[in-house]
């Protein structure tokens, strides 16, 4: 969901689209490269704080879980996709496009649809509501969803070992940079 790589004095952040984070990233001097937001590594704490507020995780490795989430009928997002705690659930692209579940989301019951006018379209939950399983969430995100929504943690998948390996590599590289700076 949220991934951070520090290299060459830059903090590269990969995260799902969220208008709130985009606004915050611009305010923090972030630069969009087409695939990641880039920040000065010296701003790491403020960037991580913004990530926690928006996505409920700062990309730190943690236990990975799935969540079963029930959404009430006609819950909607105007000219945007539906999301919960920064996690994209489903998205329409126009009044007539229909709506599709996002990557990592499995629809168990109900569904989503597009609605509204051509100019003011929405993504919304169909009549009768919807139940989805959101896979591969950091535990902190899952806990935030459970606190705010009708949801339950349904499966513990373990620790994201690949994320831990990448974090270790980044830390080793950063230590090498620090050693080089201190040796001068």
Coordinates of C-alpha atoms in Angstrom, one line a residue:
X1 CA 0.0 0.0 0.0
X2 CA 2.5 2.7 1.1
X3 CA 6.2 2.1 0.3
X4 CA 9.2 4.3 1.0
X5 CA 12.6 4.1 -0.5
X6 CA 15.4 6.4 0.6
X7 CA 18.2 6.8 -1.9
X8 CA 20.6 9.6 -2.9
X9 CA 19.2 12.1 -0.4
X10 CA 15.6 11.5 -1.7
X11 CA 12.7 9.9 0.0
X12 CA 10.6 8.2 -2.7
X13 CA 7.0 7.5 -1.7
X14 CA 4.6 5.1 -3.5
X15 CA 1.0 5.1 -2.3
X16 CA -2.5 4.8 -3.7
X17 CA -4.0 8.1 -5.1
X18 CA -5.6 10.2 -2.4
X19 CA -6.5 13.8 -3.0
X20 CA -5.7 14.7 0.6
X21 CA -2.2 13.3 0.4
X22 CA -1.6 15.0 -3.0
X23 CA -2.4 18.4 -1.4
X24 CA -0.2 17.6 1.6
X25 CA 2.7 16.4 -0.6
X26 CA 2.6 19.6 -2.6
X27 CA 2.7 21.7 0.7
X28 CA 5.7 19.7 1.9
X29 CA 7.6 20.4 -1.3
X30 CA 7.1 17.0 -2.9
X31 CA 7.6 16.4 -6.6
X32 CA 5.5 13.9 -8.5
X33 CA 7.6 11.9 -11.0
X34 CA 4.9 9.9 -12.6
X35 CA 5.3 6.9 -10.3
X36 CA 6.4 8.2 -6.9
X37 CA 6.4 11.3 -4.8
X38 CA 9.9 12.5 -4.0
X39 CA 10.9 14.5 -1.0
X40 CA 14.1 15.6 0.6
X41 CA 15.1 12.8 3.0
X42 CA 15.6 15.5 5.7
X43 CA 11.8 15.9 5.7
X44 CA 11.2 12.2 6.5
X45 CA 9.4 12.7 9.8
X46 CA 6.9 15.3 8.5
X47 CA 6.2 13.1 5.4
X48 CA 5.7 10.0 7.6
X49 CA 3.3 12.0 9.8
X50 CA 1.3 13.0 6.8
X51 CA 1.2 9.4 5.6
X52 CA -0.1 8.2 9.0
X53 CA -2.8 10.8 9.0
X54 CA -4.0 10.0 5.5
X55 CA -3.3 6.3 5.1
X56 CA -2.9 5.1 8.7
X57 CA 0.5 3.7 7.9
X58 CA 3.9 5.3 7.2
X59 CA 5.2 2.3 5.2
X60 CA 7.1 0.7 8.1
X61 CA 7.1 -3.1 7.9
X62 CA 4.4 -4.6 10.1
X63 CA 2.0 -7.6 10.2
X64 CA -0.1 -8.0 7.1
X65 CA -3.8 -8.9 7.4
X66 CA -7.1 -8.9 5.5
X67 CA -10.3 -7.2 6.5
X68 CA -14.0 -8.0 5.8
X69 CA -15.8 -4.7 5.4
X70 CA -19.6 -4.1 5.1
X71 CA -20.7 -0.9 3.4
X72 CA -24.2 0.6 3.7
X73 CA -26.3 1.1 0.5
X74 CA -25.9 4.3 -1.4
X75 CA -22.7 5.3 0.3
X76 CA -21.0 7.4 -2.4
X77 CA -18.0 9.5 -3.5
X78 CA -18.6 12.4 -5.9
X79 CA -16.4 12.3 -9.0
X80 CA -14.0 9.9 -7.2
X81 CA -13.6 6.3 -6.1
X82 CA -14.9 5.0 -2.8
X83 CA -12.1 4.6 -0.2
X84 CA -11.9 3.8 3.5
X85 CA -8.9 5.1 5.6
X86 CA -7.1 5.9 2.4
X87 CA -7.6 2.4 1.0
X88 CA -9.3 2.4 -2.5
X89 CA -12.4 0.1 -2.6
X90 CA -14.2 0.7 -5.9
X91 CA -14.2 3.3 -8.6
X92 CA -16.3 4.6 -11.5
X93 CA -15.0 7.0 -14.1
X94 CA -18.3 8.6 -15.3
X95 CA -22.0 8.3 -14.9
X96 CA -22.2 5.5 -17.4
X97 CA -19.0 3.6 -16.7
X98 CA -20.2 1.3 -14.0
X99 CA -17.9 0.8 -11.1
X100 CA -15.2 -1.8 -10.5
X101 CA -13.5 -3.0 -7.4
X102 CA -9.9 -1.9 -6.9
X103 CA -6.9 -4.2 -6.9
X104 CA -6.7 -6.3 -3.7
X105 CA -10.4 -6.0 -3.1
X106 CA -12.8 -9.0 -3.4
X107 CA -16.5 -8.4 -3.6
X108 CA -18.4 -11.0 -1.5
X109 CA -21.9 -9.6 -1.5
X110 CA -23.7 -6.7 -3.2
X111 CA -21.9 -4.4 -5.6
X112 CA -21.0 -0.9 -6.7
X113 CA -22.3 1.3 -9.5
X114 CA -21.9 4.7 -11.1
X115 CA -24.7 7.2 -10.7
X116 CA -25.6 10.9 -10.9
X117 CA -25.5 13.2 -13.9
X118 CA -22.9 13.4 -16.7
X119 CA -21.3 16.4 -15.0
X120 CA -21.8 15.3 -11.3
X121 CA -21.3 11.5 -11.4
X122 CA -20.6 9.4 -8.3
X123 CA -19.2 6.0 -7.4
X124 CA -21.7 4.4 -5.0
X125 CA -22.7 1.2 -3.2
X126 CA -25.7 -0.5 -4.8
X127 CA -29.0 -0.9 -3.1
X128 CA -28.7 -3.6 -0.4
X129 CA -25.1 -2.7 0.5
X130 CA -21.9 -4.5 -0.2
X131 CA -19.4 -6.7 1.7
X132 CA -15.8 -6.8 0.5
X133 CA -12.6 -8.4 1.6
X134 CA -9.6 -6.1 1.4
X135 CA -6.4 -8.1 1.2
X136 CA -2.8 -7.4 2.3
X137 CA -3.2 -4.5 4.6
X138 CA -0.8 -3.3 7.3
X139 CA -2.2 -4.1 10.7
X140 CA -2.4 -0.4 11.6
X141 CA -4.6 0.3 8.6
X142 CA -6.8 -2.7 9.4
X143 CA -7.3 -1.6 13.0
X144 CA -8.2 1.9 11.8
X145 CA -10.8 0.5 9.5
X146 CA -12.3 -1.7 12.2
X147 CA -12.5 1.3 14.5
X148 CA -14.3 3.5 12.0
X149 CA -16.4 1.0 10.0
X150 CA -18.4 -2.2 10.2
X151 CA -15.4 -4.5 9.7
X152 CA -13.4 -7.4 11.1
X153 CA -9.9 -8.6 10.7
X154 CA -10.3 -12.0 9.1
X155 CA -6.9 -13.4 8.3
X156 CA -3.3 -12.8 9.5
X157 CA -0.9 -13.4 6.6
X158 CA 2.3 -12.8 8.5
X159 CA 5.2 -10.3 8.2
X160 CA 6.0 -8.8 4.8
X161 CA 9.5 -10.2 4.5
X162 CA 10.2 -8.5 1.2
X163 CA 9.4 -5.1 2.7
X164 CA 11.7 -5.9 5.6
X165 CA 14.5 -6.9 3.2
X166 CA 14.1 -3.6 1.2
X167 CA 14.0 -1.6 4.4
X168 CA 17.2 -3.3 5.6
X169 CA 18.9 -2.6 2.2
X170 CA 17.9 1.1 2.4
X171 CA 19.2 1.4 6.0
X172 CA 22.5 -0.2 5.1
X173 CA 22.8 2.2 2.1
X174 CA 21.9 5.1 4.4
X175 CA 24.5 4.0 7.0
X176 CA 27.1 4.0 4.2
X177 CA 26.2 7.5 3.3
X178 CA 26.5 8.6 6.9
X179 CA 29.9 6.9 7.3
X180 CA 31.1 8.7 4.1
X181 CA 29.9 12.1 5.4
X182 CA 31.5 11.5 8.8
X183 CA 34.8 10.4 7.4
X184 CA 35.4 13.9 5.8

